[in-house]
Amino acid sequence: QVQLVESGGGLVQPGGSLRLSCATSGFTLDHYAIGWFRQAPGKEREAVSCSGHGAKNTYYANSVKGRFTIFRDNAKKTVYLQMNNLNSEDTAVYYCAAEILGRGTSNQDDYDYWGQGTQVTVSS
C-alpha cells in the first residue's frame, strides 16, 4: 500500500533552516508527482513546492521561491524539502502528497495520497 511519512519538522528561529523528509513506500517514486503543501492556523492548505514524475515540471509558490528546494533521492525513496531563510509566515503543518498521474500540479485536488504532516514553527 502507498504510504508517505513526513519528518524533520520542529522549532526554528527566523532566518534558520530545516530539511523535511517524505519517506515513501508502495510505489515507484519517480513515476509519481510529489507535492509539498502546508496549512497554517486559520488558513487553507496551499501548495508550497511540487515536482512531476522524473523530477520535472517543478513548481514553487511565489512566497518560497529562492528559499525552498524540492528534490528526490529515488534510491532511498525519499523526497526532501530544503527550507532556508525561514520566517514566521512559514509556520504551518507541512504535508507531502503523491499524484498517480505524475503531472506535478499545484492543485491539491489532483493528489491521491497524503502523509500525516509535520509541524514547522518559526518563532523568536
mmCIF file of N, CA and C in Angstrom:
data_model
loop_
_atom_site.group_PDB
_atom_site.id
_atom_site.type_symbol
_atom_site.label_atom_id
_atom_site.label_comp_id
_atom_site.label_asym_id
_atom_site.label_seq_id
_atom_site.Cartn_x
_atom_site.Cartn_y
_atom_site.Cartn_z
ATOM 1 N N GLN A 1 0.834 -1.168 0.000
ATOM 2 C CA GLN A 1 0.000 0.000 0.000
ATOM 3 C C GLN A 1 0.885 1.239 0.000
ATOM 4 N N VAL A 2 0.351 2.295 -0.581
ATOM 5 C CA VAL A 2 1.087 3.538 -0.662
ATOM 6 C C VAL A 2 1.111 4.205 0.697
ATOM 7 N N GLN A 3 2.301 4.620 1.108
ATOM 8 C CA GLN A 3 2.455 5.347 2.352
ATOM 9 C C GLN A 3 3.444 6.483 2.169
ATOM 10 N N LEU A 4 3.165 7.579 2.832
ATOM 11 C CA LEU A 4 4.055 8.720 2.862
ATOM 12 C C LEU A 4 4.156 9.181 4.306
ATOM 13 N N VAL A 5 5.370 9.345 4.783
ATOM 14 C CA VAL A 5 5.601 9.719 6.167
ATOM 15 C C VAL A 5 6.558 10.892 6.207
ATOM 16 N N GLU A 6 6.076 12.011 6.709
ATOM 17 C CA GLU A 6 6.896 13.212 6.813
ATOM 18 C C GLU A 6 7.679 13.209 8.120
ATOM 19 N N SER A 7 8.825 13.850 8.086
ATOM 20 C CA SER A 7 9.617 14.046 9.284
ATOM 21 C C SER A 7 10.516 15.256 9.074
ATOM 22 N N GLY A 8 11.127 15.709 10.145
ATOM 23 C CA GLY A 8 12.082 16.802 10.063
ATOM 24 C C GLY A 8 11.568 18.143 10.531
ATOM 25 N N GLY A 9 10.301 18.216 10.876
ATOM 26 C CA GLY A 9 9.774 19.469 11.373
ATOM 27 C C GLY A 9 10.285 19.768 12.768
ATOM 28 N N GLY A 10 10.011 20.979 13.205
ATOM 29 C CA GLY A 10 10.439 21.383 14.526
ATOM 30 C C GLY A 10 10.370 22.877 14.688
ATOM 31 N N LEU A 11 11.010 23.347 15.732
ATOM 32 C CA LEU A 11 11.052 24.768 16.059
ATOM 33 C C LEU A 11 12.368 25.353 15.580
ATOM 34 N N VAL A 12 12.282 26.458 14.869
ATOM 35 C CA VAL A 12 13.473 27.116 14.350
ATOM 36 C C VAL A 12 13.285 28.626 14.444
ATOM 37 N N GLN A 13 14.373 29.334 14.630
ATOM 38 C CA GLN A 13 14.317 30.786 14.692
ATOM 39 C C GLN A 13 14.252 31.392 13.298
ATOM 40 N N PRO A 14 13.708 32.591 13.181
ATOM 41 C CA PRO A 14 13.703 33.255 11.875
ATOM 42 C C PRO A 14 15.106 33.322 11.280
ATOM 43 N N GLY A 15 15.177 33.055 9.988
ATOM 44 C CA GLY A 15 16.459 33.003 9.305
ATOM 45 C C GLY A 15 17.106 31.642 9.300
ATOM 46 N N GLY A 16 16.568 30.727 10.064
ATOM 47 C CA GLY A 16 17.116 29.389 10.142
ATOM 48 C C GLY A 16 16.654 28.507 9.006
ATOM 49 N N SER A 17 17.098 27.255 9.056
ATOM 50 C CA SER A 17 16.806 26.293 8.004
ATOM 51 C C SER A 17 16.323 24.978 8.589
ATOM 52 N N LEU A 18 15.531 24.284 7.806
ATOM 53 C CA LEU A 18 15.095 22.933 8.108
ATOM 54 C C LEU A 18 15.048 22.138 6.824
ATOM 55 N N ARG A 19 15.244 20.846 6.950
ATOM 56 C CA ARG A 19 15.050 19.949 5.828
ATOM 57 C C ARG A 19 13.984 18.930 6.201
ATOM 58 N N LEU A 20 12.883 18.956 5.478
ATOM 59 C CA LEU A 20 11.820 17.996 5.675
ATOM 60 C C LEU A 20 12.042 16.788 4.784
ATOM 61 N N SER A 21 11.660 15.632 5.288
ATOM 62 C CA SER A 21 11.763 14.394 4.539
ATOM 63 C C SER A 21 10.388 13.768 4.379
ATOM 64 N N CYS A 22 10.170 13.159 3.243
ATOM 65 C CA CYS A 22 8.957 12.400 2.984
ATOM 66 C C CYS A 22 9.382 11.011 2.538
ATOM 67 N N ALA A 23 9.314 10.067 3.443
ATOM 68 C CA ALA A 23 9.653 8.686 3.134
ATOM 69 C C ALA A 23 8.454 8.008 2.487
ATOM 70 N N THR A 24 8.681 7.401 1.340
ATOM 71 C CA THR A 24 7.587 6.806 0.581
ATOM 72 C C THR A 24 7.763 5.303 0.476
ATOM 73 N N SER A 25 6.651 4.614 0.269
ATOM 74 C CA SER A 25 6.665 3.185 0.054
ATOM 75 C C SER A 25 5.406 2.796 -0.700
ATOM 76 N N GLY A 26 5.457 1.646 -1.350
ATOM 77 C CA GLY A 26 4.294 1.130 -2.038
ATOM 78 C C GLY A 26 4.154 1.558 -3.483
ATOM 79 N N PHE A 27 5.121 2.306 -3.989
ATOM 80 C CA PHE A 27 5.076 2.737 -5.388
ATOM 81 C C PHE A 27 6.469 3.142 -5.833
ATOM 82 N N THR A 28 6.633 3.266 -7.131
ATOM 83 C CA THR A 28 7.896 3.729 -7.691
ATOM 84 C C THR A 28 7.904 5.248 -7.653
ATOM 85 N N LEU A 29 8.743 5.790 -6.809
ATOM 86 C CA LEU A 29 8.693 7.210 -6.511
ATOM 87 C C LEU A 29 8.771 8.081 -7.758
ATOM 88 N N ASP A 30 9.696 7.789 -8.642
ATOM 89 C CA ASP A 30 9.928 8.686 -9.766
ATOM 90 C C ASP A 30 8.818 8.649 -10.810
ATOM 91 N N HIS A 31 7.889 7.719 -10.687
ATOM 92 C CA HIS A 31 6.752 7.677 -11.602
ATOM 93 C C HIS A 31 5.591 8.538 -11.129
ATOM 94 N N TYR A 32 5.677 9.024 -9.912
ATOM 95 C CA TYR A 32 4.618 9.834 -9.336
ATOM 96 C C TYR A 32 5.088 11.265 -9.168
ATOM 97 N N ALA A 33 4.145 12.176 -9.217
ATOM 98 C CA ALA A 33 4.423 13.536 -8.775
ATOM 99 C C ALA A 33 4.373 13.589 -7.257
ATOM 100 N N ILE A 34 5.218 14.419 -6.685
ATOM 101 C CA ILE A 34 5.223 14.647 -5.250
ATOM 102 C C ILE A 34 5.046 16.138 -4.999
ATOM 103 N N GLY A 35 4.139 16.464 -4.121
ATOM 104 C CA GLY A 35 3.925 17.850 -3.754
ATOM 105 C C GLY A 35 4.084 18.053 -2.268
ATOM 106 N N TRP A 36 4.624 19.194 -1.915
ATOM 107 C CA TRP A 36 4.637 19.643 -0.532
ATOM 108 C C TRP A 36 3.590 20.738 -0.384
ATOM 109 N N PHE A 37 2.737 20.568 0.587
ATOM 110 C CA PHE A 37 1.686 21.515 0.896
ATOM 111 C C PHE A 37 1.799 21.908 2.359
ATOM 112 N N ARG A 38 1.203 23.020 2.697
ATOM 113 C CA ARG A 38 1.214 23.435 4.095
ATOM 114 C C ARG A 38 -0.102 24.090 4.455
ATOM 115 N N GLN A 39 -0.412 24.012 5.734
ATOM 116 C CA GLN A 39 -1.618 24.639 6.243
ATOM 117 C C GLN A 39 -1.292 25.325 7.559
ATOM 118 N N ALA A 40 -1.438 26.634 7.554
ATOM 119 C CA ALA A 40 -1.225 27.430 8.743
ATOM 120 C C ALA A 40 -2.534 27.573 9.496
ATOM 121 N N PRO A 41 -2.471 27.866 10.791
ATOM 122 C CA PRO A 41 -3.704 28.038 11.567
ATOM 123 C C PRO A 41 -4.615 29.096 10.961
ATOM 124 N N GLY A 42 -5.870 28.741 10.790
ATOM 125 C CA GLY A 42 -6.840 29.674 10.255
ATOM 126 C C GLY A 42 -6.774 29.899 8.767
ATOM 127 N N LYS A 43 -5.925 29.172 8.066
ATOM 128 C CA LYS A 43 -5.775 29.342 6.628
ATOM 129 C C LYS A 43 -6.021 28.027 5.905
ATOM 130 N N GLU A 44 -6.317 28.137 4.627
ATOM 131 C CA GLU A 44 -6.499 26.957 3.808
ATOM 132 C C GLU A 44 -5.150 26.362 3.429
ATOM 133 N N ARG A 45 -5.172 25.090 3.128
ATOM 134 C CA ARG A 45 -3.959 24.431 2.698
ATOM 135 C C ARG A 45 -3.521 24.967 1.339
ATOM 136 N N GLU A 46 -2.219 25.163 1.191
ATOM 137 C CA GLU A 46 -1.681 25.716 -0.036
ATOM 138 C C GLU A 46 -0.486 24.906 -0.510
ATOM 139 N N ALA A 47 -0.274 24.934 -1.801
ATOM 140 C CA ALA A 47 0.885 24.272 -2.377
ATOM 141 C C ALA A 47 2.135 25.080 -2.093
ATOM 142 N N VAL A 48 3.188 24.388 -1.741
ATOM 143 C CA VAL A 48 4.482 25.007 -1.480
ATOM 144 C C VAL A 48 5.454 24.721 -2.617
ATOM 145 N N SER A 49 5.614 23.450 -2.921
ATOM 146 C CA SER A 49 6.511 23.029 -3.980
ATOM 147 C C SER A 49 6.065 21.668 -4.484
ATOM 148 N N CYS A 50 6.063 21.500 -5.796
ATOM 149 C CA CYS A 50 5.609 20.260 -6.402
ATOM 150 C C CYS A 50 6.570 19.855 -7.503
ATOM 151 N N SER A 51 6.713 18.551 -7.682
ATOM 152 C CA SER A 51 7.634 18.013 -8.666
ATOM 153 C C SER A 51 6.955 16.891 -9.430
ATOM 154 N N GLY A 52 6.887 17.017 -10.749
ATOM 155 C CA GLY A 52 6.295 15.988 -11.582
ATOM 156 C C GLY A 52 7.162 14.745 -11.662
ATOM 157 N N HIS A 53 6.613 13.717 -12.297
ATOM 158 C CA HIS A 53 7.373 12.477 -12.416
ATOM 159 C C HIS A 53 8.684 12.742 -13.144
ATOM 160 N N GLY A 54 9.705 12.029 -12.715
ATOM 161 C CA GLY A 54 11.024 12.286 -13.251
ATOM 162 C C GLY A 54 11.624 13.594 -12.777
ATOM 163 N N ALA A 55 11.052 14.171 -11.714
ATOM 164 C CA ALA A 55 11.528 15.428 -11.136
ATOM 165 C C ALA A 55 11.444 16.570 -12.144
ATOM 166 N N LYS A 56 10.452 16.528 -12.984
ATOM 167 C CA LYS A 56 10.218 17.574 -13.965
ATOM 168 C C LYS A 56 9.047 18.449 -13.535
ATOM 169 N N ASN A 57 8.876 19.542 -14.240
ATOM 170 C CA ASN A 57 7.748 20.446 -14.016
ATOM 171 C C ASN A 57 7.676 20.931 -12.574
ATOM 172 N N THR A 58 8.775 21.402 -12.070
ATOM 173 C CA THR A 58 8.850 21.831 -10.688
ATOM 174 C C THR A 58 8.089 23.131 -10.474
ATOM 175 N N TYR A 59 7.345 23.158 -9.387
ATOM 176 C CA TYR A 59 6.565 24.330 -9.016
ATOM 177 C C TYR A 59 7.007 24.819 -7.645
ATOM 178 N N TYR A 60 7.112 26.135 -7.517
ATOM 179 C CA TYR A 60 7.333 26.764 -6.224
ATOM 180 C C TYR A 60 6.349 27.909 -6.059
ATOM 181 N N ALA A 61 5.754 27.974 -4.901
ATOM 182 C CA ALA A 61 4.933 29.129 -4.583
ATOM 183 C C ALA A 61 5.797 30.381 -4.574
ATOM 184 N N ASN A 62 5.217 31.490 -4.977
ATOM 185 C CA ASN A 62 5.985 32.728 -5.025
ATOM 186 C C ASN A 62 6.595 33.078 -3.666
ATOM 187 N N SER A 63 5.902 32.739 -2.616
ATOM 188 C CA SER A 63 6.366 33.092 -1.288
ATOM 189 C C SER A 63 7.609 32.326 -0.851
ATOM 190 N N VAL A 64 7.939 31.236 -1.549
ATOM 191 C CA VAL A 64 9.087 30.430 -1.143
ATOM 192 C C VAL A 64 10.166 30.351 -2.204
ATOM 193 N N LYS A 65 9.952 30.944 -3.358
ATOM 194 C CA LYS A 65 10.954 30.906 -4.419
ATOM 195 C C LYS A 65 12.268 31.514 -3.936
ATOM 196 N N GLY A 66 13.334 30.812 -4.235
ATOM 197 C CA GLY A 66 14.647 31.254 -3.810
ATOM 198 C C GLY A 66 15.021 30.822 -2.418
ATOM 199 N N ARG A 67 14.068 30.287 -1.669
ATOM 200 C CA ARG A 67 14.330 29.856 -0.298
ATOM 201 C C ARG A 67 14.162 28.349 -0.112
ATOM 202 N N PHE A 68 13.210 27.760 -0.816
ATOM 203 C CA PHE A 68 12.906 26.340 -0.680
ATOM 204 C C PHE A 68 13.349 25.585 -1.925
ATOM 205 N N THR A 69 13.732 24.334 -1.730
ATOM 206 C CA THR A 69 14.116 23.474 -2.827
ATOM 207 C C THR A 69 13.537 22.083 -2.605
ATOM 208 N N ILE A 70 12.901 21.535 -3.631
ATOM 209 C CA ILE A 70 12.395 20.172 -3.572
ATOM 210 C C ILE A 70 13.330 19.275 -4.375
ATOM 211 N N PHE A 71 13.648 18.122 -3.830
ATOM 212 C CA PHE A 71 14.471 17.176 -4.555
ATOM 213 C C PHE A 71 14.196 15.773 -4.060
ATOM 214 N N ARG A 72 14.600 14.811 -4.869
ATOM 215 C CA ARG A 72 14.318 13.404 -4.591
ATOM 216 C C ARG A 72 15.596 12.587 -4.514
ATOM 217 N N ASP A 73 15.550 11.574 -3.688
ATOM 218 C CA ASP A 73 16.543 10.515 -3.701
ATOM 219 C C ASP A 73 15.762 9.238 -3.986
ATOM 220 N N ASN A 74 15.721 8.860 -5.246
ATOM 221 C CA ASN A 74 14.894 7.731 -5.630
ATOM 222 C C ASN A 74 15.379 6.417 -5.027
ATOM 223 N N ALA A 75 16.679 6.276 -4.839
ATOM 224 C CA ALA A 75 17.212 5.065 -4.229
ATOM 225 C C ALA A 75 16.713 4.902 -2.805
ATOM 226 N N LYS A 76 16.606 6.007 -2.086
ATOM 227 C CA LYS A 76 16.096 5.974 -0.722
ATOM 228 C C LYS A 76 14.589 6.120 -0.656
ATOM 229 N N LYS A 77 13.964 6.329 -1.803
ATOM 230 C CA LYS A 77 12.515 6.506 -1.887
ATOM 231 C C LYS A 77 12.049 7.632 -0.966
ATOM 232 N N THR A 78 12.793 8.712 -1.001
ATOM 233 C CA THR A 78 12.530 9.837 -0.124
ATOM 234 C C THR A 78 12.552 11.136 -0.916
ATOM 235 N N VAL A 79 11.630 12.014 -0.592
ATOM 236 C CA VAL A 79 11.570 13.353 -1.157
ATOM 237 C C VAL A 79 11.872 14.342 -0.044
ATOM 238 N N TYR A 80 12.627 15.361 -0.377
ATOM 239 C CA TYR A 80 13.042 16.343 0.609
ATOM 240 C C TYR A 80 12.531 17.723 0.237
ATOM 241 N N LEU A 81 12.344 18.521 1.236
ATOM 242 C CA LEU A 81 12.081 19.938 1.066
ATOM 243 C C LEU A 81 13.081 20.692 1.921
ATOM 244 N N GLN A 82 14.062 21.290 1.265
ATOM 245 C CA GLN A 82 15.038 22.110 1.958
ATOM 246 C C GLN A 82 14.476 23.509 2.103
ATOM 247 N N MET A 83 14.391 23.992 3.323
ATOM 248 C CA MET A 83 13.796 25.281 3.617
ATOM 249 C C MET A 83 14.852 26.160 4.269
ATOM 250 N N ASN A 84 15.168 27.253 3.611
ATOM 251 C CA ASN A 84 16.167 28.188 4.103
ATOM 252 C C ASN A 84 15.543 29.547 4.363
ATOM 253 N N ASN A 85 16.230 30.326 5.168
ATOM 254 C CA ASN A 85 15.786 31.677 5.491
ATOM 255 C C ASN A 85 14.319 31.709 5.900
ATOM 256 N N LEU A 86 13.989 30.877 6.843
ATOM 257 C CA LEU A 86 12.601 30.756 7.272
ATOM 258 C C LEU A 86 12.130 32.005 8.005
ATOM 259 N N ASN A 87 10.856 32.288 7.853
ATOM 260 C CA ASN A 87 10.238 33.391 8.567
ATOM 261 C C ASN A 87 8.947 32.907 9.205
ATOM 262 N N SER A 88 8.345 33.767 9.995
ATOM 263 C CA SER A 88 7.181 33.365 10.771
ATOM 264 C C SER A 88 6.016 32.934 9.899
ATOM 265 N N GLU A 89 5.928 33.452 8.687
ATOM 266 C CA GLU A 89 4.842 33.071 7.790
ATOM 267 C C GLU A 89 4.992 31.659 7.254
ATOM 268 N N ASP A 90 6.134 31.045 7.486
ATOM 269 C CA ASP A 90 6.329 29.657 7.092
ATOM 270 C C ASP A 90 5.804 28.683 8.135
ATOM 271 N N THR A 91 5.372 29.183 9.270
ATOM 272 C CA THR A 91 4.834 28.321 10.311
ATOM 273 C C THR A 91 3.565 27.639 9.821
ATOM 274 N N ALA A 92 3.559 26.323 9.846
ATOM 275 C CA ALA A 92 2.427 25.557 9.333
ATOM 276 C C ALA A 92 2.695 24.081 9.559
ATOM 277 N N VAL A 93 1.663 23.289 9.348
ATOM 278 C CA VAL A 93 1.834 21.855 9.216
ATOM 279 C C VAL A 93 2.130 21.567 7.753
ATOM 280 N N TYR A 94 3.212 20.868 7.501
ATOM 281 C CA TYR A 94 3.640 20.563 6.144
ATOM 282 C C TYR A 94 3.304 19.121 5.800
ATOM 283 N N TYR A 95 2.700 18.931 4.649
ATOM 284 C CA TYR A 95 2.289 17.626 4.174
ATOM 285 C C TYR A 95 2.984 17.304 2.855
ATOM 286 N N CYS A 96 3.335 16.056 2.667
ATOM 287 C CA CYS A 96 3.714 15.607 1.342
ATOM 288 C C CYS A 96 2.578 14.777 0.771
ATOM 289 N N ALA A 97 2.463 14.812 -0.544
ATOM 290 C CA ALA A 97 1.390 14.126 -1.229
ATOM 291 C C ALA A 97 1.900 13.576 -2.545
ATOM 292 N N ALA A 98 1.266 12.510 -3.002
ATOM 293 C CA ALA A 98 1.660 11.850 -4.240
ATOM 294 C C ALA A 98 0.507 11.849 -5.223
ATOM 295 N N GLU A 99 0.835 12.107 -6.473
ATOM 296 C CA GLU A 99 -0.136 12.119 -7.559
ATOM 297 C C GLU A 99 0.192 10.991 -8.529
ATOM 298 N N ILE A 100 -0.763 10.120 -8.760
ATOM 299 C CA ILE A 100 -0.541 8.963 -9.616
ATOM 300 C C ILE A 100 -0.187 9.372 -11.043
ATOM 301 N N LEU A 101 -0.874 10.363 -11.575
ATOM 302 C CA LEU A 101 -0.670 10.748 -12.963
ATOM 303 C C LEU A 101 0.663 11.436 -13.200
ATOM 304 N N GLY A 102 1.304 11.882 -12.146
ATOM 305 C CA GLY A 102 2.649 12.421 -12.264
ATOM 306 C C GLY A 102 2.753 13.788 -12.896
ATOM 307 N N ARG A 103 1.688 14.548 -12.916
ATOM 308 C CA ARG A 103 1.705 15.854 -13.561
ATOM 309 C C ARG A 103 2.456 16.908 -12.765
ATOM 310 N N GLY A 104 2.399 16.801 -11.461
ATOM 311 C CA GLY A 104 3.094 17.755 -10.622
ATOM 312 C C GLY A 104 2.434 19.112 -10.543
ATOM 313 N N THR A 105 1.120 19.148 -10.598
ATOM 314 C CA THR A 105 0.409 20.413 -10.497
ATOM 315 C C THR A 105 0.408 20.908 -9.061
ATOM 316 N N SER A 106 -0.010 22.157 -8.905
ATOM 317 C CA SER A 106 -0.125 22.759 -7.585
ATOM 318 C C SER A 106 -1.532 22.655 -7.018
ATOM 319 N N ASN A 107 -2.391 21.921 -7.682
ATOM 320 C CA ASN A 107 -3.772 21.739 -7.250
ATOM 321 C C ASN A 107 -3.854 20.535 -6.319
ATOM 322 N N GLN A 108 -4.170 20.765 -5.065
ATOM 323 C CA GLN A 108 -4.195 19.677 -4.102
ATOM 324 C C GLN A 108 -5.223 18.614 -4.444
ATOM 325 N N ASP A 109 -6.264 18.984 -5.175
ATOM 326 C CA ASP A 109 -7.282 18.009 -5.552
ATOM 327 C C ASP A 109 -6.763 16.975 -6.540
ATOM 328 N N ASP A 110 -5.633 17.232 -7.154
ATOM 329 C CA ASP A 110 -5.052 16.289 -8.097
ATOM 330 C C ASP A 110 -4.269 15.178 -7.412
ATOM 331 N N TYR A 111 -4.026 15.311 -6.128
ATOM 332 C CA TYR A 111 -3.167 14.368 -5.426
ATOM 333 C C TYR A 111 -3.980 13.267 -4.766
ATOM 334 N N ASP A 112 -3.414 12.075 -4.791
ATOM 335 C CA ASP A 112 -4.146 10.874 -4.420
ATOM 336 C C ASP A 112 -3.802 10.337 -3.033
ATOM 337 N N TYR A 113 -2.600 10.574 -2.566
ATOM 338 C CA TYR A 113 -2.152 10.050 -1.285
ATOM 339 C C TYR A 113 -1.487 11.149 -0.490
ATOM 340 N N TRP A 114 -1.706 11.111 0.806
ATOM 341 C CA TRP A 114 -1.209 12.156 1.698
ATOM 342 C C TRP A 114 -0.553 11.565 2.929
ATOM 343 N N GLY A 115 0.485 12.242 3.392
ATOM 344 C CA GLY A 115 1.067 11.915 4.668
ATOM 345 C C GLY A 115 0.310 12.579 5.801
ATOM 346 N N GLN A 116 0.774 12.341 7.007
ATOM 347 C CA GLN A 116 0.100 12.859 8.193
ATOM 348 C C GLN A 116 0.505 14.278 8.555
ATOM 349 N N GLY A 117 1.606 14.745 8.019
ATOM 350 C CA GLY A 117 2.047 16.098 8.267
ATOM 351 C C GLY A 117 3.106 16.184 9.343
ATOM 352 N N THR A 118 3.902 17.233 9.259
ATOM 353 C CA THR A 118 4.906 17.526 10.267
ATOM 354 C C THR A 118 4.871 19.020 10.565
ATOM 355 N N GLN A 119 4.945 19.362 11.830
ATOM 356 C CA GLN A 119 4.799 20.749 12.255
ATOM 357 C C GLN A 119 6.111 21.493 12.102
ATOM 358 N N VAL A 120 6.041 22.657 11.476
ATOM 359 C CA VAL A 120 7.158 23.578 11.395
ATOM 360 C C VAL A 120 6.746 24.868 12.088
ATOM 361 N N THR A 121 7.518 25.274 13.065
ATOM 362 C CA THR A 121 7.243 26.501 13.789
ATOM 363 C C THR A 121 8.464 27.404 13.716
ATOM 364 N N VAL A 122 8.269 28.592 13.194
ATOM 365 C CA VAL A 122 9.332 29.579 13.078
ATOM 366 C C VAL A 122 8.992 30.704 14.044
ATOM 367 N N SER A 123 9.801 30.853 15.055
ATOM 368 C CA SER A 123 9.479 31.807 16.105
ATOM 369 C C SER A 123 10.739 32.271 16.808
ATOM 370 N N SER A 124 10.719 33.521 17.216
ATOM 371 C CA SER A 124 11.767 34.091 18.037
ATOM 372 C C SER A 124 11.218 34.482 19.400
#
